[in-house]
Amino acid sequence: MDNGTQHNANAWRQTRHQLPEVGWTEIMATFSIVEHLKSLNGDVSYGKTFIDTKSRQGMINEQEWDRAAERAEENGVPASFIAELEQGHTGAVIQFDTGRSGPHVAYRVDIDALPIKESKDAAHEPVKNEFQSQIPGAMHACAHDGHTAIGLGIATYISEHLQDLIGRITVIFQPAEEGSRGAKAVVNKGWLDDVDYFLSGHIGIASLAVGEIAATSSEFLATTKFNVSFHGTSAHAGAKPEEGCNALLAAATAATQLHAVPRHSAGASRINAGYLNAGSGRNIIADTAELHGETRGSTTDINAFMIKEARRIIEASALMHNVDYQFTIVGQGEAAVCDEEWKQWVPAALQNSRLITNVHASMAVGASEDVTVMMNHVQKQGGKATYMIFGTPLKAGHHHPAFDFDEKVLQTAAAACLQPLVTQIWTASEEK
Amino acid sequence: MDNGTQHNANAWRQTRHQLPEVGWTEIMATFSIVEHLKSLNGDVSYGKTFIDTKSRQGMINEQEWDRAAERAEENGVPASFIAELEQGHTGAVIQFDTGRSGPHVAYRVDIDALPIKESKDAAHEPVKNEFQSQIPGAMHACAHDGHTAIGLGIATYISEHLQDLIGRITVIFQPAEEGSRGAKAVVNKGWLDDVDYFLSGHIGIASLAVGEIAATSSEFLATTKFNVSFHGTSAHAGAKPEEGCNALLAAATAATQLHAVPRHSAGASRINAGYLNAGSGRNIIADTAELHGETRGSTTDINAFMIKEARRIIEASALMHNVDYQFTIVGQGEAAVCDEEWKQWVPAALQNSRLITNVHASMAVGASEDVTVMMNHVQKQGGKATYMIFGTPLKAGHHHPAFDFDEKVLQTAAAACLQPLVTQIWTASEEK
Amino acid sequence: MDNGTQHNANAWRQTRHQLPEVGWTEIMATFSIVEHLKSLNGDVSYGKTFIDTKSRQGMINEQEWDRAAERAEENGVPASFIAELEQGHTGAVIQFDTGRSGPHVAYRVDIDALPIKESKDAAHEPVKNEFQSQIPGAMHACAHDGHTAIGLGIATYISEHLQDLIGRITVIFQPAEEGSRGAKAVVNKGWLDDVDYFLSGHIGIASLAVGEIAATSSEFLATTKFNVSFHGTSAHAGAKPEEGCNALLAAATAATQLHAVPRHSAGASRINAGYLNAGSGRNIIADTAELHGETRGSTTDINAFMIKEARRIIEASALMHNVDYQFTIVGQGEAAVCDEEWKQWVPAALQNSRLITNVHASMAVGASEDVTVMMNHVQKQGGKATYMIFGTPLKAGHHHPAFDFDEKVLQTAAAACLQPLVTQIWTASEEK
Amino acid sequence: MDNGTQHNANAWRQTRHQLPEVGWTEIMATFSIVEHLKSLNGDVSYGKTFIDTKSRQGMINEQEWDRAAERAEENGVPASFIAELEQGHTGAVIQFDTGRSGPHVAYRVDIDALPIKESKDAAHEPVKNEFQSQIPGAMHACAHDGHTAIGLGIATYISEHLQDLIGRITVIFQPAEEGSRGAKAVVNKGWLDDVDYFLSGHIGIASLAVGEIAATSSEFLATTKFNVSFHGTSAHAGAKPEEGCNALLAAATAATQLHAVPRHSAGASRINAGYLNAGSGRNIIADTAELHGETRGSTTDINAFMIKEARRIIEASALMHNVDYQFTIVGQGEAAVCDEEWKQWVPAALQNSRLITNVHASMAVGASEDVTVMMNHVQKQGGKATYMIFGTPLKAGHHHPAFDFDEKVLQTAAAACLQPLVTQIWTASEEK
């Protein structure tokens, strides 16, 4: 990637940073991606062709879509394009065929933002350079704006160098990674069914400098995302407090107690009640409450332990306050293991790189990633998968209002992804 | 009041029931009231002339007003009228002057609705008779639709019989009674400054049949309404849980612990955390939470005890989870005592009533009422105040989604209010 | 009662104050009472003759009895007397028969202490005058030491003036009033079966001066006393936290949530988790927890509401932490109503009293009293019952470590109890 | 160790199992150990000569000592011996000097039991073979009875083969390991000051068969043990609930919230509130509460995070319920790392062992061990330390009421400890 691409990557990232869209509402992002991909020498798919309707998890409601659609139109997305997305079929894919025999290589980047209010601190780079979020309450605080730019850079490079490559290449722009909601809907459309080599990765994560990368990752957390609705009985808080069945207190009790699930001796466990909305007014015993939570575990068994505990705690919280409840699973992430071979392949591919100064064999992720669904799918078919870490200093942690990275990582990440393809390092390795 | 008025009262009530508006957004109600009052022989005031801007408590925000305004326009309220209300100056007053010397008598009804989702049960009268709420999430579940109809009936009767009356008469349609937010803004505009006799009341409350009323009320609960904002630090719930300062858990802890404030041996106490909104997404440690609550006491001292406990509990909840917080008082209701004389006057005035079959001397309210601010104001100036109870069976308690009353109470209530005026029973009594 | 009696009453009280014994362990108290009663002209009963074994509630265990017995022996109670009490048959009764026809009048005082550590403050009267508790962790903090002295004074007076009285007189020294555990065991032995007039009362309660009394009381709280045992699974807190089922947290959750049961609009409600013992060591997930609690209500219905809520909360707390539990009711107090006649009788009997300066018709108790079981029993048989309040300033509230009263109240209380008997005021009244 | 020793080891273990004594009360254990050690060819020390008075942590109170002393006397320990222990100076040490130059090798076993009620299940080996705990509420549920037997076996062997050995050998019988309370008091008396090779270990831990051992251990958890006393204000729960400041609820709140401290992304964290005692009676607002807890972390930093959170939560819990509190640290364990050399030495020493079938290089402990204080001390002086795992199937986890191990492990453990000494494997290794 030359400087021109670098310039583009920064611009792509900053545009996306200004218009962050949360999972299943990435209309502006999808439009912008599709517009660019259509200018390349590949087959572009999106909408229901790209996404399997029934496999989508944690789908937004109609109102949320309408609001996103309205906003997208105001920002210049044609109504006809929005219609093509048929409510929540966001993201896109481009397929290249060199016409020459060779392996099928696939890349995946994610494109959704987070419901976080971005920092207004003058020292925050997006503020200083005037590309901060224009969408109230939404922010690219997990670098998916950067990932999108990397994906566009990869696709552009492939398109421009198609005559030098062999086999087939697929670049996937996945929606709704946050909450582990979108990968399954891509997988179930078959895009990865015959992939030989699958590459993905993440900006930041470990404490690495720009120029440093990790060839593989470990410690993906299995995860379950759930929603709980509590239904009680409202009553006048002054006149008849004893007639109420308090859904707010049921949810508050659940939230506190969920965080007190015992630690697990077999490895990392996580639990969070991240959203709670209950009641309508101060003088009414609240008859409804909505709680969104998640569990994680460094193994499937630990996550299973956590979710089992969580379900019992929620049942008990409802009983405690004499209310009904509904428990729904809205997302599920898997554990996954990178193929060992990449620990050799990636360093080999990058040994002469001008941009990459240091390649670590593996770094721990310590979080959940929807990509695991894709990795496990590829591996089950006999393919090899890796998930790299692209080093950059961070101004604040992932999901923090002041999260920011050094944009130079965009170029190193693209290089780390492309070089194994260009060198066909896996074939070279196998030949040895 | 003849049958025609009764018919009108029911129609007025049902129209309002279909378009419930919560406190400070009563645009459609105000328009409809003002339209009718303008057809009468009195002086009508509304907007900033009626409401003291600075004395309003628990004011809504701009977005809420805009949404209410938009809805009002869609329902036929002219934009010019909405503009006259200058954002949150709702309600209206009509003043009658007979031109003859005599006391100044004032009536007050309240007009706001509640943020409650109305029952869709087929047996619920408003559903059966097709006048249920058209406003999602709002409902007249405390009979203020009926109170509005009673006020319109009173004003209409006075207008039609002005030549038979003496002195001056004022009928106030108060906004934002729920939450004890509106009375002070009416009082501070001086409408009650020289009132001699002040009458108000409530539909339901005690278990009385239609035709039964209480001449006075006791056991008003002093109350304090408060909002708390908790501000913590967000963090990725999977990757860095230890970096978060959890505002959701601070609010949940506060909610649970607030309800555990000790009972008070000196009388009734109340506390409620009625609204809680926290966090943005399941995988983020919540950095913000908003909690709305209230305390009550059968005496000012008990309420003071409750709010003191509440403040300490909130401080401790913030400390517990290492978050900042802001505590704001958004409404305050007083205790009040009806003048004893009404226990004689009202039965005397109603002894020959065709509609009123039984007059109880006094009934307990056991709740807070913004009207206490007006009663105390009138009494401080030397006037006499009462608050009556208008009997009716209820289908479900006040503030319940299936709350409903027998519309026959509208006529008995208006009669109970007007008869003391018509008979000038206070003068008659004094003459004895 | 002359000054000699007054002197004795103070001495009796101070002796008992130094040797406080909690319910069903009142061995020293019973011995001392019986010793004195035996010197009078009446029939004394105690042990199984006095107490119905099966009707005792909240019985102590064998170890507690043994410890109390050991202590009593060390303080000079003969082993033979202790044996007569046959483990937990404490208290005594004396019956006088004048041989003349007349009504059966019964008095009841209570004799047990509380598990409270007495204040060591130098300003605390029992400390200053060197009669503070010699029993670690026990204290007469509810004036039952004074009640015992009053009972002894009453019995002594009757014995000395038997020739001036008519009918029969019974004076009951009830054990285990605290926790509402002893009255039923007295009643079921028949001591009150043909009682015509039943008098009891309490030192303090209302804010009255010495010399002021209340002829009757209102607002007895119905009550239920309960114990809960939680049984979980222990585990090493460091090595296998996930294998524990935490009984300590179940009890802690229950305690907090019990205090958050909604207030009741129909009257006073109370709830308390007053004792909690859980776990064995810091590094073990606690597998056992014991919780002692109580509910109260100004009506039977309110108490029933409270105990129903409490049971569900305890069930939910056990479910929350995946532990078993056992719920046991160990005491139950009733609501009761004094007969109206006493409001006339007592003032009439005391109108010429040198000691009593003011007789109020009625005062609110606002607490539970085991005596209600006796009152209801007497009234069911056609007798008349009252419960008086004996005024005295208090240094600190009942059940407070610094609780203390003015000993002058002992004489006024005895006078208030005896004067109706001496004047046979009920007969005089009936004759009118 | 021959079969005779094996027989003795089982007997020693079963005797100790019947008489479990918790930390600082190991009077019977110390007597029995000292009796045996005195029959050997070494110097025996105990009492204040062995234990540094001021360095003891988490000391018991006088009553607990007296009860233990009484029990010990009843079981035949002479009063004169008990006096030598001078209240809480338990444990013993034996020093052997071969008179030949060579390294100083030290062994350490621990001897205290746990406050756990032993299982009465007929299938539980100690029940079946009639050596279950005779001390109510205490149990050897962490194999320290076995460790004691191993220590006695080691000392006996050394004594019998002293002429075949070189250098000096010390065998320490440490008291109060549970709660990380005793090691520092041994270390500060200087017993380990010039030790060259330090060996210790634990029965069970990993899932190993008898005959399998681990040469070293990893993942010791740093730990802090703490006590909290809450002091509130008592009040009558029925009459004046508002006057109480509830220490029971403060402790219950703390317990629940402590368990909700966030997980730490850098490694394992632990927290437990294992003991809670609050209040005196159900009808009194509790004015005192005692809470015992602990934190742990796989690194010192994680444990520091946990204890910082814990302190703030306890402060907030006190503020929540308006009570005072006192926070005391009563024990502290360190993290430690076994010297790498043992991974070679131990397998080499055991390669020809008849008893040891498999030597793993290292296993994870995942718990805290007071021995870390000794290991760190030895290493700071230039010595080498290891902590081995002695394999055995377990009937239930450590600290479980049904914990039990295969007694064959006693012989394999002693062999694993003695063989490096006998072979002087470290010297042999260095020579290579």
mmCIF file of C-alpha atoms in Angstrom, chain A residues 114-117 137 142 178-179 205 221 224-227 233-243 246 248-249 251-253 255-256 259 270-287 291-294 296 321 330 365-368 397-401, chain B residues 114-117 137 142 178-179 205 221 224-227 233-243 246 248-249 251-253 255-256 259 270-287 291-294 296 321 330 365-368 397-401:
data_model
loop_
_atom_site.group_PDB
_atom_site.id
_atom_site.type_symbol
_atom_site.label_atom_id
_atom_site.label_comp_id
_atom_site.label_asym_id
_atom_site.label_seq_id
_atom_site.Cartn_x
_atom_site.Cartn_y
_atom_site.Cartn_z
ATOM 1 C CA LEU A 114 -21.241 1.434 19.866
ATOM 2 C CA PRO A 115 -23.953 3.251 21.824
ATOM 3 C CA ILE A 116 -21.342 5.365 23.637
ATOM 4 C CA LYS A 117 -21.272 9.156 23.883
ATOM 5 C CA GLY A 137 -24.994 8.727 21.697
ATOM 6 C CA CYS A 142 -13.852 -0.153 19.184
ATOM 7 C CA GLU A 178 -20.894 -5.950 18.877
ATOM 8 C CA GLY A 179 -23.114 -8.299 20.810
ATOM 9 C CA ILE A 205 -5.974 -4.982 22.204
ATOM 10 C CA LEU A 221 -14.180 -15.577 25.512
ATOM 11 C CA THR A 224 -24.074 -15.325 25.847
ATOM 12 C CA LYS A 225 -26.061 -12.110 25.435
ATOM 13 C CA PHE A 226 -29.492 -11.947 27.035
ATOM 14 C CA ASN A 227 -32.446 -9.640 27.596
ATOM 15 C CA THR A 233 -48.174 -4.462 38.842
ATOM 16 C CA SER A 234 -48.250 -0.697 39.045
ATOM 17 C CA ALA A 235 -49.816 1.097 41.975
ATOM 18 C CA HIS A 236 -49.862 4.568 43.451
ATOM 19 C CA ALA A 237 -46.682 4.827 45.516
ATOM 20 C CA GLY A 238 -48.290 7.117 48.059
ATOM 21 C CA ALA A 239 -51.808 5.738 48.331
ATOM 22 C CA LYS A 240 -51.431 1.982 47.864
ATOM 23 C CA PRO A 241 -47.793 0.932 47.964
ATOM 24 C CA GLU A 242 -48.750 -2.551 49.146
ATOM 25 C CA GLU A 243 -50.672 -3.219 45.928
ATOM 26 C CA ASN A 246 -42.194 -3.784 41.750
ATOM 27 C CA LEU A 248 -37.850 -1.926 38.963
ATOM 28 C CA LEU A 249 -36.699 -3.502 42.192
ATOM 29 C CA ALA A 251 -34.364 -5.665 37.888
ATOM 30 C CA ALA A 252 -32.208 -3.750 40.372
ATOM 31 C CA THR A 253 -31.927 -6.850 42.539
ATOM 32 C CA ALA A 255 -28.352 -6.473 38.403
ATOM 33 C CA THR A 256 -26.621 -6.412 41.774
ATOM 34 C CA HIS A 259 -22.425 -9.263 39.433
ATOM 35 C CA ARG A 270 -17.366 -12.299 33.059
ATOM 36 C CA ILE A 271 -20.829 -10.946 33.707
ATOM 37 C CA ASN A 272 -22.386 -7.578 33.071
ATOM 38 C CA ALA A 273 -25.775 -5.972 33.380
ATOM 39 C CA GLY A 274 -25.144 -3.144 30.970
ATOM 40 C CA TYR A 275 -28.568 -1.647 30.414
ATOM 41 C CA LEU A 276 -31.542 -1.211 32.683
ATOM 42 C CA ASN A 277 -34.715 0.718 31.974
ATOM 43 C CA ALA A 278 -37.579 0.553 34.433
ATOM 44 C CA GLY A 279 -40.680 2.420 35.434
ATOM 45 C CA SER A 280 -42.473 5.423 34.101
ATOM 46 C CA GLY A 281 -42.728 7.926 36.917
ATOM 47 C CA ARG A 282 -41.551 8.492 40.430
ATOM 48 C CA ASN A 283 -44.953 8.166 42.064
ATOM 49 C CA ILE A 284 -45.895 4.873 40.448
ATOM 50 C CA ILE A 285 -44.657 1.468 41.539
ATOM 51 C CA ALA A 286 -42.883 0.408 38.341
ATOM 52 C CA ASP A 287 -44.643 -2.402 36.511
ATOM 53 C CA LEU A 291 -32.442 -5.514 31.590
ATOM 54 C CA HIS A 292 -29.736 -6.347 29.050
ATOM 55 C CA GLY A 293 -26.824 -8.471 30.116
ATOM 56 C CA GLU A 294 -24.122 -10.866 29.079
ATOM 57 C CA ARG A 296 -18.511 -14.738 29.188
ATOM 58 C CA HIS A 321 -40.654 -8.999 43.991
ATOM 59 C CA VAL A 330 -30.071 -12.470 21.783
ATOM 60 C CA VAL A 365 -7.611 -11.181 23.327
ATOM 61 C CA GLY A 366 -9.450 -11.695 26.621
ATOM 62 C CA ALA A 367 -12.742 -10.672 25.031
ATOM 63 C CA SER A 368 -15.447 -12.105 22.808
ATOM 64 C CA GLY A 397 -9.313 1.536 26.386
ATOM 65 C CA HIS A 398 -11.748 -0.039 23.941
ATOM 66 C CA HIS A 399 -15.347 1.084 24.548
ATOM 67 C CA HIS A 400 -14.136 4.183 26.384
ATOM 68 C CA PRO A 401 -15.497 7.618 25.347
ATOM 69 C CA LEU B 114 -49.681 9.930 33.801
ATOM 70 C CA PRO B 115 -46.945 8.042 31.941
ATOM 71 C CA ILE B 116 -48.870 4.772 32.262
ATOM 72 C CA LYS B 117 -49.776 2.400 29.437
ATOM 73 C CA GLY B 137 -47.502 5.272 27.129
ATOM 74 C CA CYS B 142 -55.862 9.521 38.186
ATOM 75 C CA GLU B 178 -48.523 14.827 39.308
ATOM 76 C CA GLY B 179 -45.166 15.202 40.930
ATOM 77 C CA ILE B 205 -59.925 7.934 46.877
ATOM 78 C CA LEU B 221 -48.764 13.409 52.770
ATOM 79 C CA THR B 224 -40.300 15.517 48.153
ATOM 80 C CA LYS B 225 -39.627 14.525 44.553
ATOM 81 C CA PHE B 226 -36.019 14.036 43.504
ATOM 82 C CA ASN B 227 -33.839 13.032 40.574
ATOM 83 C CA THR B 233 -16.629 5.307 33.981
ATOM 84 C CA SER B 234 -17.438 3.035 31.079
ATOM 85 C CA ALA B 235 -15.207 0.114 30.173
ATOM 86 C CA HIS B 236 -15.367 -2.994 28.050
ATOM 87 C CA ALA B 237 -17.184 -5.560 30.168
ATOM 88 C CA GLY B 238 -15.214 -8.439 28.697
ATOM 89 C CA ALA B 239 -11.748 -6.979 28.277
ATOM 90 C CA LYS B 240 -11.337 -4.571 31.194
ATOM 91 C CA PRO B 241 -14.131 -4.973 33.740
ATOM 92 C CA GLU B 242 -11.880 -3.692 36.522
ATOM 93 C CA GLU B 243 -11.558 -0.303 34.824
ATOM 94 C CA ASN B 246 -20.547 1.109 37.412
ATOM 95 C CA LEU B 248 -26.011 1.130 36.794
ATOM 96 C CA LEU B 249 -25.102 -0.794 39.925
ATOM 97 C CA ALA B 251 -28.514 3.213 40.886
ATOM 98 C CA ALA B 252 -29.691 -0.366 41.422
ATOM 99 C CA THR B 253 -28.146 -0.379 44.888
ATOM 100 C CA ALA B 255 -33.179 1.725 44.511
ATOM 101 C CA THR B 256 -33.118 -1.386 46.674
ATOM 102 C CA HIS B 259 -37.035 0.989 49.862
ATOM 103 C CA ARG B 270 -43.461 6.421 51.915
ATOM 104 C CA ILE B 271 -40.587 6.045 49.530
ATOM 105 C CA ASN B 272 -40.413 5.015 45.901
ATOM 106 C CA ALA B 273 -37.787 4.724 43.213
ATOM 107 C CA GLY B 274 -40.170 4.856 40.275
ATOM 108 C CA TYR B 275 -37.904 5.299 37.289
ATOM 109 C CA LEU B 276 -34.445 4.027 36.521
ATOM 110 C CA ASN B 277 -32.547 4.295 33.256
ATOM 111 C CA ALA B 278 -28.962 3.201 33.092
ATOM 112 C CA GLY B 279 -26.329 2.163 30.620
ATOM 113 C CA SER B 280 -26.183 1.938 26.877
ATOM 114 C CA GLY B 281 -25.285 -1.611 25.983
ATOM 115 C CA ARG B 282 -24.805 -4.995 27.544
ATOM 116 C CA ASN B 283 -21.091 -5.208 26.912
ATOM 117 C CA ILE B 284 -20.194 -1.835 28.379
ATOM 118 C CA ILE B 285 -19.889 -1.078 32.072
ATOM 119 C CA ALA B 286 -22.602 1.584 32.392
ATOM 120 C CA ASP B 287 -21.229 5.051 33.005
ATOM 121 C CA LEU B 291 -33.069 7.570 39.028
ATOM 122 C CA HIS B 292 -36.346 9.338 39.853
ATOM 123 C CA GLY B 293 -37.768 8.983 43.317
ATOM 124 C CA GLU B 294 -39.931 10.466 45.997
ATOM 125 C CA ARG B 296 -43.649 11.144 51.674
ATOM 126 C CA HIS B 321 -19.505 1.907 43.151
ATOM 127 C CA VAL B 330 -37.790 18.594 41.429
ATOM 128 C CA VAL B 365 -56.422 10.996 51.422
ATOM 129 C CA GLY B 366 -53.238 9.160 52.361
ATOM 130 C CA ALA B 367 -51.436 10.664 49.391
ATOM 131 C CA SER B 368 -49.796 13.886 48.311
ATOM 132 C CA GLY B 397 -56.839 1.791 42.010
ATOM 133 C CA HIS B 398 -55.489 5.209 41.066
ATOM 134 C CA HIS B 399 -52.441 5.014 38.772
ATOM 135 C CA HIS B 400 -53.416 1.486 37.691
ATOM 136 C CA PRO B 401 -53.612 0.674 33.946
#
